[in-house]
Coordinates of C-alpha atoms in Angstrom, one line a residue:
Chain A
M1 CA 31.7 -1.3 7.6
I2 CA 28.9 1.2 7.7
K3 CA 26.5 -1.4 6.6
R4 CA 27.5 -3.7 9.3
T5 CA 26.8 -1.1 12.0
L6 CA 23.5 -0.3 10.4
F7 CA 22.2 -3.8 10.4
P8 CA 21.2 -4.1 14.0
F9 CA 19.4 -0.8 13.6
F10 CA 17.4 -2.2 10.7
G11 CA 16.6 -5.3 12.7
K12 CA 14.4 -3.1 14.9
T13 CA 11.7 -1.7 12.8
N14 CA 11.1 1.9 13.3
F15 CA 7.3 1.5 13.8
S16 CA 7.8 1.9 17.5
L17 CA 9.7 5.2 17.3
P18 CA 7.8 7.8 19.2
F19 CA 7.8 10.6 16.6
S20 CA 8.0 8.7 13.3
T21 CA 5.1 10.6 11.9
T22 CA 7.4 13.6 11.5
S23 CA 10.7 11.8 11.1
K24 CA 12.7 12.1 7.9
L25 CA 14.1 8.7 8.3
N26 CA 13.7 6.9 5.0
I27 CA 14.0 3.1 5.3
F28 CA 12.6 2.4 1.9
D29 CA 13.3 4.0 -1.4
R30 CA 9.8 4.8 -2.6
E31 CA 10.9 5.8 -6.0
L32 CA 12.7 2.5 -6.5
K33 CA 9.6 0.7 -5.2
R34 CA 7.5 2.5 -7.7
N35 CA 9.8 1.4 -10.5
Q36 CA 9.7 -2.2 -9.2
R37 CA 5.9 -2.0 -9.3
D38 CA 6.0 -0.7 -12.8
R39 CA 8.0 -3.7 -13.7
A40 CA 5.7 -6.0 -11.8
A41 CA 2.7 -4.7 -13.7
W42 CA 4.2 -6.4 -16.8
L43 CA 5.5 -9.5 -15.1
M44 CA 2.6 -10.3 -12.8
P45 CA 0.6 -13.3 -13.9
Q46 CA -3.2 -13.0 -14.3
N47 CA -3.9 -15.3 -11.3
D48 CA -1.2 -15.2 -8.7
P49 CA -2.3 -17.8 -6.2
L50 CA -0.7 -16.1 -3.2
L51 CA -2.1 -12.7 -4.0
H52 CA -5.5 -14.1 -4.7
T53 CA -5.7 -16.1 -1.5
V54 CA -4.7 -13.0 0.6
A55 CA -7.1 -10.8 -1.3
D56 CA -10.0 -13.2 -0.9
N57 CA -9.2 -13.7 2.7
L58 CA -9.2 -10.0 3.3
L59 CA -12.4 -9.4 1.5
D60 CA -14.2 -12.2 3.3
R61 CA -14.2 -9.9 6.2
L62 CA -16.6 -7.6 4.4
Q63 CA -19.1 -10.4 4.3
D64 CA -19.1 -10.4 8.1
C65 CA -20.3 -6.8 8.2
K66 CA -24.0 -6.0 8.0
K67 CA -23.1 -2.5 6.9
I68 CA -22.8 -1.7 3.2
F69 CA -20.0 0.4 1.8
P70 CA -21.1 2.7 -1.0
S71 CA -17.7 4.1 -1.7
A72 CA -14.4 2.4 -1.3
L73 CA -10.8 3.3 -1.7
C74 CA -8.4 0.5 -2.7
L75 CA -4.7 1.2 -2.1
G76 CA -1.6 -0.4 -3.6
G77 CA -0.3 -3.9 -3.3
S78 CA -2.2 -6.6 -5.1
L79 CA -4.7 -4.3 -6.8
Q80 CA -5.8 -6.5 -9.5
A81 CA -6.7 -9.4 -7.3
I82 CA -8.7 -7.0 -5.1
T83 CA -10.5 -5.3 -7.9
R84 CA -11.4 -8.6 -9.5
S85 CA -12.7 -10.1 -6.3
L86 CA -14.7 -6.9 -5.4
R87 CA -16.4 -7.0 -8.8
G88 CA -18.4 -10.0 -7.8
R89 CA -19.7 -8.3 -4.6
D90 CA -22.6 -5.9 -4.7
S91 CA -22.0 -3.9 -1.6
I92 CA -19.7 -1.3 -3.3
E93 CA -21.0 1.2 -5.8
K94 CA -18.0 3.5 -6.2
L95 CA -14.4 2.3 -6.2
I96 CA -11.3 4.4 -6.3
V97 CA -8.2 2.4 -7.3
M98 CA -4.9 3.9 -6.3
D99 CA -1.3 2.9 -6.7
A100 CA 2.0 4.6 -6.8
S101 CA 2.8 2.9 -10.1
Y102 CA 1.2 4.3 -13.2
D103 CA 1.7 1.1 -15.2
M104 CA 0.0 -0.9 -12.4
V105 CA -3.0 1.4 -12.5
Q106 CA -3.1 1.3 -16.3
R107 CA -3.1 -2.4 -16.2
C108 CA -6.1 -2.5 -13.8
K109 CA -7.9 0.0 -16.0
N110 CA -7.4 -2.2 -19.0
D111 CA -8.6 -5.2 -17.0
Y112 CA -11.6 -3.2 -15.9
H113 CA -12.5 -2.2 -19.5
E114 CA -12.2 -5.8 -20.7
S115 CA -14.4 -7.3 -18.0
I116 CA -18.1 -7.7 -18.8
N117 CA -20.0 -7.0 -15.6
N118 CA -19.0 -3.5 -14.6
N119 CA -21.6 -2.9 -11.9
M120 CA -19.4 -0.5 -10.0
E121 CA -18.3 2.9 -11.0
T122 CA -14.5 2.6 -10.9
M123 CA -12.0 5.5 -10.9
F124 CA -8.3 5.3 -11.2
L125 CA -5.7 7.4 -9.6
V126 CA -1.9 7.4 -9.2
G127 CA -1.0 8.4 -5.6
D128 CA 1.3 7.7 -2.7
E129 CA 0.0 6.1 0.5
E130 CA 2.2 8.4 2.4
F131 CA 0.6 11.5 0.8
L132 CA -3.0 10.3 0.4
P133 CA -4.8 12.7 -1.9
I134 CA -8.2 11.9 -0.6
K135 CA -10.6 14.3 1.0
E136 CA -11.4 14.0 4.7
S137 CA -14.5 11.9 5.5
S138 CA -15.2 10.9 2.0
V139 CA -15.0 7.1 1.7
D140 CA -16.7 4.3 3.6
L141 CA -14.1 1.7 3.2
V142 CA -10.3 1.7 2.8
I143 CA -8.7 -1.5 1.6
S144 CA -5.0 -2.0 1.4
C145 CA -3.8 -5.4 0.4
L146 CA -0.1 -6.0 0.8
G147 CA 1.1 -2.5 0.1
L148 CA 1.5 -0.7 3.4
H149 CA 4.6 -2.6 4.5
W150 CA 6.6 -0.6 2.0
T151 CA 5.7 2.8 3.5
N152 CA 8.4 4.6 5.5
D153 CA 5.8 6.1 7.8
L154 CA 3.3 3.4 8.5
P155 CA 1.5 5.2 11.3
G156 CA 1.3 8.3 9.2
A157 CA -0.2 6.4 6.3
M158 CA -2.7 4.8 8.6
I159 CA -3.7 8.1 10.2
Q160 CA -4.3 9.5 6.7
S161 CA -6.5 6.6 5.8
M162 CA -8.4 7.1 9.0
L163 CA -9.0 10.7 8.2
A164 CA -10.2 9.8 4.7
L165 CA -12.9 7.6 6.1
K166 CA -16.4 8.6 7.0
P167 CA -17.5 8.1 10.6
D168 CA -18.1 4.4 11.1
G169 CA -16.0 3.6 8.1
L170 CA -13.9 0.5 7.9
F171 CA -10.2 0.1 7.4
L172 CA -9.0 -3.2 6.1
A173 CA -5.4 -3.9 5.5
A174 CA -3.1 -6.9 5.0
I175 CA 0.6 -6.4 5.4
L176 CA 3.5 -8.8 5.4
G177 CA 4.7 -9.7 8.9
G178 CA 8.2 -10.2 10.3
E179 CA 8.2 -13.9 9.8
T180 CA 8.0 -13.5 6.1
L181 CA 10.8 -15.0 4.1
R182 CA 12.7 -16.0 7.2
E183 CA 14.3 -18.8 5.2
L184 CA 15.7 -16.3 2.7
R185 CA 16.8 -14.0 5.5
I186 CA 18.8 -16.9 7.0
A187 CA 20.2 -18.1 3.7
C188 CA 21.3 -14.6 2.7
T189 CA 23.0 -14.0 6.0
V190 CA 24.9 -17.3 6.0
A191 CA 25.9 -16.8 2.4
Q192 CA 27.1 -13.3 2.9
M193 CA 29.1 -14.2 6.0
E194 CA 30.7 -17.1 4.1
R195 CA 31.5 -15.2 0.9
E196 CA 32.0 -11.6 1.9
G197 CA 32.7 -11.8 5.6
G198 CA 30.0 -9.4 6.6
I199 CA 26.3 -8.8 6.2
S200 CA 24.1 -6.1 4.8
P201 CA 20.3 -6.1 4.9
R202 CA 18.9 -8.0 1.9
V203 CA 15.4 -8.6 3.2
S204 CA 13.5 -5.6 4.4
P205 CA 12.4 -5.1 8.0
L206 CA 8.7 -5.8 8.6
A207 CA 6.2 -5.1 11.3
Q208 CA 5.7 -7.6 14.0
V209 CA 2.3 -8.9 15.0
R210 CA 2.4 -7.1 18.3
D211 CA 3.1 -3.8 16.5
A212 CA -0.1 -4.1 14.4
G213 CA -2.5 -3.7 17.3
N214 CA -0.5 -0.7 18.6
L215 CA -0.5 0.8 15.1
L216 CA -4.3 0.6 14.8
T217 CA -5.0 2.2 18.2
R218 CA -2.4 4.8 17.6
A219 CA -3.9 5.8 14.3
G220 CA -7.2 6.2 16.2
F221 CA -9.2 3.3 15.0
N222 CA -11.9 1.8 17.2
L223 CA -12.6 -1.9 17.7
P224 CA -9.2 -2.9 16.4
G225 CA -8.8 -6.5 15.2
V226 CA -5.6 -8.2 14.2
D227 CA -5.0 -11.7 13.0
V228 CA -2.2 -13.5 11.4
D229 CA -2.0 -16.2 8.7
E230 CA 1.0 -18.0 7.5
Y231 CA 1.3 -19.3 4.0
T232 CA 4.0 -21.6 2.9
V233 CA 4.7 -21.5 -0.8
K234 CA 6.7 -24.2 -2.4
Y235 CA 9.1 -23.4 -5.2
G236 CA 11.3 -25.5 -7.5
S237 CA 14.4 -23.5 -6.4
A238 CA 15.4 -20.4 -4.6
L239 CA 15.7 -18.6 -7.9
E240 CA 12.1 -19.2 -8.7
L241 CA 11.2 -17.6 -5.4
I242 CA 13.1 -14.5 -6.4
E243 CA 11.3 -14.5 -9.8
H244 CA 8.0 -14.7 -7.9
L245 CA 9.0 -11.8 -5.6
R246 CA 9.9 -9.8 -8.7
A247 CA 6.6 -10.5 -10.4
M248 CA 4.8 -9.3 -7.2
G249 CA 6.9 -6.2 -7.0
E250 CA 8.1 -7.3 -3.5
T251 CA 11.9 -7.2 -4.1
N252 CA 14.2 -5.3 -1.9
A253 CA 13.8 -1.5 -1.9
L254 CA 15.8 -0.5 1.1
S255 CA 17.2 3.0 0.6
Q256 CA 20.5 1.9 2.2
M257 CA 20.8 -1.4 0.3
N258 CA 24.0 -2.6 -1.1
L259 CA 23.6 -2.3 -4.8
M260 CA 26.2 -4.9 -5.6
L261 CA 25.2 -8.5 -5.4
K262 CA 28.1 -10.7 -6.4
R263 CA 27.2 -13.6 -8.6
D264 CA 28.7 -16.2 -6.4
T265 CA 27.0 -14.8 -3.3
A266 CA 23.7 -15.1 -5.0
L267 CA 24.4 -18.6 -6.1
A268 CA 25.7 -19.5 -2.6
T269 CA 22.5 -18.1 -1.2
A270 CA 20.4 -20.4 -3.5
A271 CA 22.6 -23.4 -2.6
I272 CA 22.4 -22.7 1.2
Y273 CA 18.6 -22.1 0.9
D274 CA 18.3 -25.4 -0.9
S275 CA 20.5 -27.4 1.6
M276 CA 19.0 -25.9 4.7
F277 CA 15.3 -25.8 3.9
A278 CA 14.5 -28.1 1.0
S279 CA 11.8 -30.6 1.6
E280 CA 11.9 -34.3 0.6
D281 CA 10.2 -33.8 -2.7
G282 CA 12.9 -31.4 -3.8
T283 CA 10.9 -28.2 -3.5
V284 CA 12.0 -25.3 -1.3
P285 CA 9.4 -23.7 1.0
A286 CA 9.1 -20.0 1.7
T287 CA 7.0 -18.6 4.5
F288 CA 4.7 -15.6 4.0
Q289 CA 3.3 -14.2 7.1
V290 CA 0.3 -12.0 6.5
I291 CA -1.1 -9.7 9.2
Y292 CA -4.7 -8.7 8.7
M293 CA -5.8 -5.5 10.4
T294 CA -9.3 -4.2 10.8
G295 CA -10.3 -1.0 12.4
W296 CA -13.3 1.3 12.5
K297 CA -13.5 5.0 12.5
E298 CA -15.2 6.4 15.6
H299 CA -19.0 6.6 15.6
P300 CA -21.5 7.0 18.4
S301 CA -23.3 3.8 17.4
Q302 CA -20.3 1.6 18.2
Q303 CA -20.1 -0.4 21.4
K304 CA -17.9 1.0 24.1
A305 CA -16.7 0.0 27.4
K306 CA -18.8 1.4 30.3
R307 CA -17.5 4.1 32.6
R308 CA -15.4 2.8 35.5
G309 CA -17.5 2.2 38.6
S310 CA -20.8 2.2 36.7
A311 CA -21.4 -1.6 37.2
T312 CA -24.6 -2.6 39.0
V313 CA -23.8 -6.2 39.5
S314 CA -21.1 -7.4 41.7
F315 CA -18.6 -10.0 40.5
K316 CA -19.2 -11.9 43.7
D317 CA -22.8 -12.4 42.7
I318 CA -21.7 -13.7 39.3
Q319 CA -19.4 -16.1 41.0
T320 CA -22.1 -17.5 43.2
Q321 CA -24.3 -17.9 40.2
F322 CA -21.9 -19.5 37.8
G323 CA -18.7 -20.0 39.8
N324 CA -19.2 -23.5 41.0
Q325 CA -19.9 -24.9 37.5
T326 CA -16.6 -23.8 36.0
L327 CA -14.5 -24.7 39.0
Chain B
M1 CA -0.1 14.4 -27.3
V2 CA -3.2 12.7 -25.9
K3 CA -6.6 14.0 -26.7
V4 CA -8.8 13.5 -23.7
S5 CA -12.5 12.9 -24.4
K6 CA -15.2 14.8 -22.7
E7 CA -16.4 11.8 -20.9
V8 CA -13.1 11.2 -19.3
M9 CA -12.9 14.8 -18.2
Q10 CA -16.3 14.6 -16.7
K11 CA -15.4 11.5 -14.8
A12 CA -12.3 13.1 -13.5
A13 CA -14.4 16.1 -12.5
T14 CA -16.7 14.0 -10.3
L15 CA -13.8 12.2 -8.8
L16 CA -12.2 15.5 -8.1
S17 CA -15.2 17.2 -6.5
D18 CA -16.1 14.2 -4.4
F19 CA -12.9 12.7 -3.3
L20 CA -9.6 14.3 -4.4
V21 CA -7.5 16.9 -2.6
C22 CA -3.9 18.0 -3.0
P23 CA -1.7 15.3 -1.5
L24 CA 0.6 17.8 0.3
S25 CA -1.7 20.6 1.5
K26 CA -5.0 18.6 1.6
Q27 CA -6.6 21.6 0.0
P28 CA -9.0 21.4 -3.0
L29 CA -7.7 21.0 -6.5
R30 CA -9.0 22.5 -9.7
V31 CA -9.0 21.1 -13.2
C32 CA -7.1 23.0 -15.8
E33 CA -8.5 21.7 -19.1
E34 CA -6.0 23.4 -21.3
S35 CA -3.0 21.9 -19.7
N36 CA -4.9 18.7 -18.8
S37 CA -3.7 18.8 -15.2
L38 CA -5.0 19.3 -11.7
I39 CA -3.8 22.4 -10.0
S40 CA -3.4 22.9 -6.3
D41 CA -3.7 26.6 -5.8
A42 CA -2.7 26.5 -2.2
I43 CA 0.9 25.5 -3.0
A44 CA 0.9 26.4 -6.8
V45 CA 1.7 22.9 -8.0
S46 CA 0.2 21.2 -11.0
F47 CA -0.3 17.4 -11.2
P48 CA -0.7 15.8 -14.7
I49 CA -3.6 13.7 -15.8
K50 CA -2.2 10.9 -18.0
N51 CA -4.7 9.1 -20.1
G52 CA -7.5 10.0 -17.8
I53 CA -5.6 8.9 -14.7
P54 CA -4.7 11.8 -12.3
C55 CA -1.2 11.4 -11.0
L56 CA -1.0 12.8 -7.5
V57 CA 2.3 11.5 -6.3
P58 CA 4.1 14.6 -5.0
R59 CA 7.1 13.8 -7.2
D60 CA 4.9 14.0 -10.3
G61 CA 3.9 17.5 -9.5
K62 CA 5.4 20.5 -11.1
I63 CA 5.8 23.8 -9.3
L64 CA 4.1 26.6 -11.2
E65 CA 6.3 29.7 -11.0
E66 CA 4.0 32.1 -12.7
E67 CA 0.6 30.6 -12.5
D68 CA -1.3 32.9 -14.8
E69 CA 1.1 32.6 -17.6
D70 CA 1.2 28.9 -17.2
A71 CA -2.5 28.3 -17.1
S72 CA -3.0 30.2 -20.3
K73 CA -0.6 28.1 -22.2
P74 CA -1.7 24.9 -23.8
D75 CA 0.3 22.1 -22.4
N76 CA 1.5 19.0 -24.2
D77 CA 4.1 16.3 -23.9
A78 CA 6.5 18.3 -26.0
N79 CA 7.2 21.0 -23.6
L80 CA 7.2 18.6 -20.6
Y81 CA 10.3 17.1 -22.1
A82 CA 12.0 20.3 -23.1
G83 CA 13.8 20.9 -19.9
N84 CA 16.0 23.5 -21.3
E85 CA 13.3 26.0 -22.2
D86 CA 13.2 28.1 -19.2
D87 CA 10.7 30.5 -20.7
K88 CA 7.9 28.0 -20.1
G89 CA 7.9 29.1 -16.5
R90 CA 8.3 25.6 -15.2
S91 CA 10.8 23.9 -13.1
S92 CA 10.9 20.4 -11.9

């Protein structure tokens, strides 16, 4: 009963709450997430195509900048994919790798010691994005690839990243957006309605695209940029999807989740998923919506809008000059 | 019990002086070589360094009740697990 009343509340993500930087509302169980990521450190394959695509896509944004970033901080999520892709690029000299899961960090460390071309000085650290243990104005770049959507206090985590950056430092993040796993969300709801006569949140609430821009400006970043990519991954069955989520450490970590999942509800979910979404070749698709966010810490050299009323050219003149061509 | 090499400690020290602060108070940390931990004097909490990796998740921290006594004692894995021994001056 309680769960049912909570559900609409969860549907609205709390990212738009006015005072969530100080709120004690815990949507996600961070400790559980940490354990899940410990497990994922052992399960994760060396080359997960989804994580690698997202990591490469995120890091491609670095190529667009003329600026170099001597020191970088890499936060949670797909750490291994990021560190491996970064290794091939020269712009970074010092890298700090941080994750909440010790096993994940240890795995990255082993990976680092095995690799041959260690041109960057890499340091490892276990830490929580919500309590970032980084000195103010100390790094040039903060990268977070698919980790921040598990924070209870996303604005707070972003403000802390902003503070850790040097002036004119870059914040690059990829988070999963609200369209992610919409097929699974639907299948879970239908199966639970059918078998249990009620629903409880099985898939976590995620930020919407429109929130991302607000989050960046609210955290105090300049020149915010947001773009969205949707990836469709095809699986043999819904159970394989769950296996993949587990290997990525992306399984449910809601602090109010229903700990019991009945076997026949789970099987019904898989069957409904299959019947509703399966494509002709027998595979089932799953959508992953990734929101990429870029923001810069304030610096006098950055371009700004001019003061209101400071224009010297009238729009009328512009129209007489170019107006007739476009119309 | 993990013996930490000098090189690792050195590396941790540069990391510490250049980048790390206490996750809760955002105040500087200091290395305690005997107990192989990072200590935040501002709130009297020690964070362990496991295998050369500093663990700065607030939950990993241990509150130091009597700091002087604690800092002078060599720390190892054995007394971390001995939860019943209250004379260690630790609480979780």
